[in-house]
Amino acid sequence: MLRVENVSKQFDGFKAVNGANLSVEKGEIVAVIGPNGAGKTTLFNLISGQLKPDSGKITFLGEEITALPPHRICKKGIARSFQIANIFHRLTVFRNIQVAVLSQKNRNLNLTSPSDRFFIEETRAILESVGLADKHGEIAGALSHGDRRVLEIAIALGNEPRLLILDEPTAGMSPEETAGTIALIKRLAETRGLTILFCEHDMDVVFGVSHEIMVMEQGRTLIQGTPEAVKNDPDVQRAYLGTE
Ligand code: ADP
Ligand code: MG
């Protein structure tokens, strides 16, 4: 579904991503791990078009998407959430998702027109699939941190993605919220047939949910493989997991 080949990006001569490789098969949950500063967020920005690579090639569903603008990549079916939650704080939970659905359907949200009648069913279905239905009328800015991160995933679903990219979806969450979010990610992959690419610090989460894990170090791909293969790789144990 997604193939990243030898992709690089530098900032003022510093190679944040340095020949990274990644492949994601349809229906898989794939994690990218690596220490802070390894280049995970930059790699996600290169895939979703927020940044243009200096070199390398990115293909999605057999089509080259390297350096396309973000809205074109989004239309092709890649949606993402950011490391910092990105929502409309003064709108309700319902309206936040509805805006995402409206924009996917190419309708502008015109505050003087009764746009609130559009896509009510679609919006409700998304609310239910992420477990926020009972909070539909709450003002987004008043949600708990965990619910705000879940709302952000729901907003990404409004774009009807094939591939969902999540940057540290459980960052700052309590253990209960983390467990709920991981269950949600699994459920979305299973029930919606979504393919999910995410990065995450919590190794229990990563090894518990992923079909494949890619390990990044200093902008490079150290290895990509099954959790078992990654866990047993001597380079990974030395460089990242710590050898016991
Ligand atoms: P990670 O998400 O794995 O923690 P990042 O992709 O955020 O890593 O960052 C990789 C490296 O690139 C870091 O050293 C970071 O400081 C640097 N970096 C990221 N974005 C920029 C930028 N816009 N300008 C300069 N340096 C950047
Ligand atoms: Mg990051």
mmCIF file with all atom_site columns, N, CA and C in Angstrom, residues 197-229:
data_model
loop_
_atom_site.group_PDB
_atom_site.id
_atom_site.type_symbol
_atom_site.label_atom_id
_atom_site.label_alt_id
_atom_site.label_comp_id
_atom_site.label_asym_id
_atom_site.label_entity_id
_atom_site.label_seq_id
_atom_site.pdbx_PDB_ins_code
_atom_site.Cartn_x
_atom_site.Cartn_y
_atom_site.Cartn_z
_atom_site.occupancy
_atom_site.B_iso_or_equiv
_atom_site.pdbx_formal_charge
_atom_site.auth_seq_id
_atom_site.auth_comp_id
_atom_site.auth_asym_id
_atom_site.auth_atom_id
_atom_site.pdbx_PDB_model_num
ATOM 1  N N  . LEU A 1 197 ? -0.442 3.454   10.402 1.00 0.00 ? 197 LEU A N  1
ATOM 2  C CA . LEU A 1 197 ? 0.989  3.674   10.609 1.00 0.00 ? 197 LEU A CA 1
ATOM 3  C C  . LEU A 1 197 ? 1.114  4.633   11.782 1.00 0.00 ? 197 LEU A C  1
ATOM 4  N N  . PHE A 1 198 ? 1.863  4.245   12.815 1.00 0.00 ? 198 PHE A N  1
ATOM 5  C CA . PHE A 1 198 ? 1.948  5.126   13.982 1.00 0.00 ? 198 PHE A CA 1
ATOM 6  C C  . PHE A 1 198 ? 3.329  5.077   14.602 1.00 0.00 ? 198 PHE A C  1
ATOM 7  N N  . CYS A 1 199 ? 3.644  6.122   15.393 1.00 0.00 ? 199 CYS A N  1
ATOM 8  C CA . CYS A 1 199 ? 4.847  6.028   16.197 1.00 0.00 ? 199 CYS A CA 1
ATOM 9  C C  . CYS A 1 199 ? 4.466  6.210   17.646 1.00 0.00 ? 199 CYS A C  1
ATOM 10 N N  . GLU A 1 200 ? 5.283  5.683   18.523 1.00 0.00 ? 200 GLU A N  1
ATOM 11 C CA . GLU A 1 200 ? 4.850  5.498   19.912 1.00 0.00 ? 200 GLU A CA 1
ATOM 12 C C  . GLU A 1 200 ? 6.072  5.195   20.775 1.00 0.00 ? 200 GLU A C  1
ATOM 13 N N  . HIS A 1 201 ? 6.066  5.750   21.977 1.00 0.00 ? 201 HIS A N  1
ATOM 14 C CA . HIS A 1 201 ? 7.178  5.502   22.903 1.00 0.00 ? 201 HIS A CA 1
ATOM 15 C C  . HIS A 1 201 ? 7.003  4.228   23.727 1.00 0.00 ? 201 HIS A C  1
ATOM 16 N N  . ASP A 1 202 ? 5.750  3.915   24.045 1.00 0.00 ? 202 ASP A N  1
ATOM 17 C CA . ASP A 1 202 ? 5.457  2.816   24.960 1.00 0.00 ? 202 ASP A CA 1
ATOM 18 C C  . ASP A 1 202 ? 5.674  1.479   24.245 1.00 0.00 ? 202 ASP A C  1
ATOM 19 N N  . MET A 1 203 ? 6.739  0.771   24.646 1.00 0.00 ? 203 MET A N  1
ATOM 20 C CA . MET A 1 203 ? 7.103  -0.473  23.944 1.00 0.00 ? 203 MET A CA 1
ATOM 21 C C  . MET A 1 203 ? 6.080  -1.593  24.155 1.00 0.00 ? 203 MET A C  1
ATOM 22 N N  . ASP A 1 204 ? 5.372  -1.572  25.292 1.00 0.00 ? 204 ASP A N  1
ATOM 23 C CA . ASP A 1 204 ? 4.317  -2.586  25.503 1.00 0.00 ? 204 ASP A CA 1
ATOM 24 C C  . ASP A 1 204 ? 3.223  -2.396  24.461 1.00 0.00 ? 204 ASP A C  1
ATOM 25 N N  . VAL A 1 205 ? 2.875  -1.131  24.215 1.00 0.00 ? 205 VAL A N  1
ATOM 26 C CA . VAL A 1 205 ? 1.867  -0.811  23.206 1.00 0.00 ? 205 VAL A CA 1
ATOM 27 C C  . VAL A 1 205 ? 2.347  -1.268  21.835 1.00 0.00 ? 205 VAL A C  1
ATOM 28 N N  . VAL A 1 206 ? 3.571  -0.868  21.494 1.00 0.00 ? 206 VAL A N  1
ATOM 29 C CA . VAL A 1 206 ? 4.116  -1.161  20.164 1.00 0.00 ? 206 VAL A CA 1
ATOM 30 C C  . VAL A 1 206 ? 4.143  -2.671  19.903 1.00 0.00 ? 206 VAL A C  1
ATOM 31 N N  . PHE A 1 207 ? 4.689  -3.416  20.868 1.00 0.00 ? 207 PHE A N  1
ATOM 32 C CA . PHE A 1 207 ? 4.842  -4.848  20.637 1.00 0.00 ? 207 PHE A CA 1
ATOM 33 C C  . PHE A 1 207 ? 3.515  -5.597  20.790 1.00 0.00 ? 207 PHE A C  1
ATOM 34 N N  . GLY A 1 208 ? 2.544  -4.963  21.464 1.00 0.00 ? 208 GLY A N  1
ATOM 35 C CA . GLY A 1 208 ? 1.252  -5.616  21.648 1.00 0.00 ? 208 GLY A CA 1
ATOM 36 C C  . GLY A 1 208 ? 0.327  -5.486  20.455 1.00 0.00 ? 208 GLY A C  1
ATOM 37 N N  . VAL A 1 209 ? 0.489  -4.431  19.657 1.00 0.00 ? 209 VAL A N  1
ATOM 38 C CA . VAL A 1 209 ? -0.528 -4.137  18.648 1.00 0.00 ? 209 VAL A CA 1
ATOM 39 C C  . VAL A 1 209 ? -0.021 -4.252  17.197 1.00 0.00 ? 209 VAL A C  1
ATOM 40 N N  . SER A 1 210 ? 1.298  -4.174  16.994 1.00 0.00 ? 210 SER A N  1
ATOM 41 C CA . SER A 1 210 ? 1.822  -4.026  15.628 1.00 0.00 ? 210 SER A CA 1
ATOM 42 C C  . SER A 1 210 ? 1.986  -5.352  14.891 1.00 0.00 ? 210 SER A C  1
ATOM 43 N N  . HIS A 1 211 ? 1.699  -5.331  13.604 1.00 0.00 ? 211 HIS A N  1
ATOM 44 C CA . HIS A 1 211 ? 2.045  -6.456  12.736 1.00 0.00 ? 211 HIS A CA 1
ATOM 45 C C  . HIS A 1 211 ? 3.507  -6.369  12.312 1.00 0.00 ? 211 HIS A C  1
ATOM 46 N N  . GLU A 1 212 ? 3.959  -5.136  12.093 1.00 0.00 ? 212 GLU A N  1
ATOM 47 C CA . GLU A 1 212 ? 5.342  -4.892  11.672 1.00 0.00 ? 212 GLU A CA 1
ATOM 48 C C  . GLU A 1 212 ? 5.867  -3.691  12.451 1.00 0.00 ? 212 GLU A C  1
ATOM 49 N N  . ILE A 1 213 ? 7.172  -3.680  12.694 1.00 0.00 ? 213 ILE A N  1
ATOM 50 C CA . ILE A 1 213 ? 7.802  -2.550  13.388 1.00 0.00 ? 213 ILE A CA 1
ATOM 51 C C  . ILE A 1 213 ? 9.006  -2.098  12.576 1.00 0.00 ? 213 ILE A C  1
ATOM 52 N N  . MET A 1 214 ? 9.104  -0.797  12.373 1.00 0.00 ? 214 MET A N  1
ATOM 53 C CA . MET A 1 214 ? 10.293 -0.237  11.733 1.00 0.00 ? 214 MET A CA 1
ATOM 54 C C  . MET A 1 214 ? 11.051 0.552   12.789 1.00 0.00 ? 214 MET A C  1
ATOM 55 N N  . VAL A 1 215 ? 12.346 0.284   12.900 1.00 0.00 ? 215 VAL A N  1
ATOM 56 C CA . VAL A 1 215 ? 13.169 0.975   13.901 1.00 0.00 ? 215 VAL A CA 1
ATOM 57 C C  . VAL A 1 215 ? 14.018 2.027   13.205 1.00 0.00 ? 215 VAL A C  1
ATOM 58 N N  . MET A 1 216 ? 13.881 3.267   13.662 1.00 0.00 ? 216 MET A N  1
ATOM 59 C CA . MET A 1 216 ? 14.647 4.381   13.092 1.00 0.00 ? 216 MET A CA 1
ATOM 60 C C  . MET A 1 216 ? 15.734 4.806   14.054 1.00 0.00 ? 216 MET A C  1
ATOM 61 N N  . GLU A 1 217 ? 16.886 5.150   13.478 1.00 0.00 ? 217 GLU A N  1
ATOM 62 C CA . GLU A 1 217 ? 17.976 5.682   14.279 1.00 0.00 ? 217 GLU A CA 1
ATOM 63 C C  . GLU A 1 217 ? 18.690 6.718   13.434 1.00 0.00 ? 217 GLU A C  1
ATOM 64 N N  . GLN A 1 218 ? 18.794 7.927   13.948 1.00 0.00 ? 218 GLN A N  1
ATOM 65 C CA . GLN A 1 218 ? 19.481 9.019   13.244 1.00 0.00 ? 218 GLN A CA 1
ATOM 66 C C  . GLN A 1 218 ? 19.052 9.124   11.785 1.00 0.00 ? 218 GLN A C  1
ATOM 67 N N  . GLY A 1 219 ? 17.743 9.087   11.578 1.00 0.00 ? 219 GLY A N  1
ATOM 68 C CA . GLY A 1 219 ? 17.199 9.299   10.242 1.00 0.00 ? 219 GLY A CA 1
ATOM 69 C C  . GLY A 1 219 ? 17.221 8.092   9.334  1.00 0.00 ? 219 GLY A C  1
ATOM 70 N N  . ARG A 1 220 ? 17.816 6.985   9.828  1.00 0.00 ? 220 ARG A N  1
ATOM 71 C CA . ARG A 1 220 ? 17.933 5.781   8.999  1.00 0.00 ? 220 ARG A CA 1
ATOM 72 C C  . ARG A 1 220 ? 17.004 4.684   9.487  1.00 0.00 ? 220 ARG A C  1
ATOM 73 N N  . THR A 1 221 ? 16.707 3.767   8.573  1.00 0.00 ? 221 THR A N  1
ATOM 74 C CA . THR A 1 221 ? 15.967 2.568   8.954  1.00 0.00 ? 221 THR A CA 1
ATOM 75 C C  . THR A 1 221 ? 16.959 1.519   9.403  1.00 0.00 ? 221 THR A C  1
ATOM 76 N N  . LEU A 1 222 ? 16.875 1.166   10.684 1.00 0.00 ? 222 LEU A N  1
ATOM 77 C CA . LEU A 1 222 ? 17.775 0.136   11.204 1.00 0.00 ? 222 LEU A CA 1
ATOM 78 C C  . LEU A 1 222 ? 17.286 -1.237  10.755 1.00 0.00 ? 222 LEU A C  1
ATOM 79 N N  . ILE A 1 223 ? 15.968 -1.446  10.868 1.00 0.00 ? 223 ILE A N  1
ATOM 80 C CA . ILE A 1 223 ? 15.361 -2.730  10.487 1.00 0.00 ? 223 ILE A CA 1
ATOM 81 C C  . ILE A 1 223 ? 13.853 -2.528  10.373 1.00 0.00 ? 223 ILE A C  1
ATOM 82 N N  . GLN A 1 224 ? 13.212 -3.300  9.521  1.00 0.00 ? 224 GLN A N  1
ATOM 83 C CA . GLN A 1 224 ? 11.751 -3.423  9.572  1.00 0.00 ? 224 GLN A CA 1
ATOM 84 C C  . GLN A 1 224 ? 11.421 -4.905  9.579  1.00 0.00 ? 224 GLN A C  1
ATOM 85 N N  . GLY A 1 225 ? 10.522 -5.299  10.470 1.00 0.00 ? 225 GLY A N  1
ATOM 86 C CA . GLY A 1 225 ? 10.146 -6.705  10.517 1.00 0.00 ? 225 GLY A CA 1
ATOM 87 C C  . GLY A 1 225 ? 9.039  -6.953  11.512 1.00 0.00 ? 225 GLY A C  1
ATOM 88 N N  . THR A 1 226 ? 8.731  -8.227  11.733 1.00 0.00 ? 226 THR A N  1
ATOM 89 C CA . THR A 1 226 ? 7.705  -8.579  12.719 1.00 0.00 ? 226 THR A CA 1
ATOM 90 C C  . THR A 1 226 ? 8.231  -8.223  14.112 1.00 0.00 ? 226 THR A C  1
ATOM 91 N N  . PRO A 1 227 ? 7.325  -8.064  15.093 1.00 0.00 ? 227 PRO A N  1
ATOM 92 C CA . PRO A 1 227 ? 7.770  -7.790  16.459 1.00 0.00 ? 227 PRO A CA 1
ATOM 93 C C  . PRO A 1 227 ? 8.824  -8.793  16.923 1.00 0.00 ? 227 PRO A C  1
ATOM 94 N N  . GLU A 1 228 ? 8.624  -10.052 16.574 1.00 0.00 ? 228 GLU A N  1
ATOM 95 C CA . GLU A 1 228 ? 9.559  -11.106 16.967 1.00 0.00 ? 228 GLU A CA 1
ATOM 96 C C  . GLU A 1 228 ? 10.951 -10.859 16.388 1.00 0.00 ? 228 GLU A C  1
ATOM 97 N N  . ALA A 1 229 ? 10.978 -10.562 15.088 1.00 0.00 ? 229 ALA A N  1
ATOM 98 C CA . ALA A 1 229 ? 12.260 -10.340 14.410 1.00 0.00 ? 229 ALA A CA 1
ATOM 99 C C  . ALA A 1 229 ? 12.965 -9.107  14.979 1.00 0.00 ? 229 ALA A C  1
#
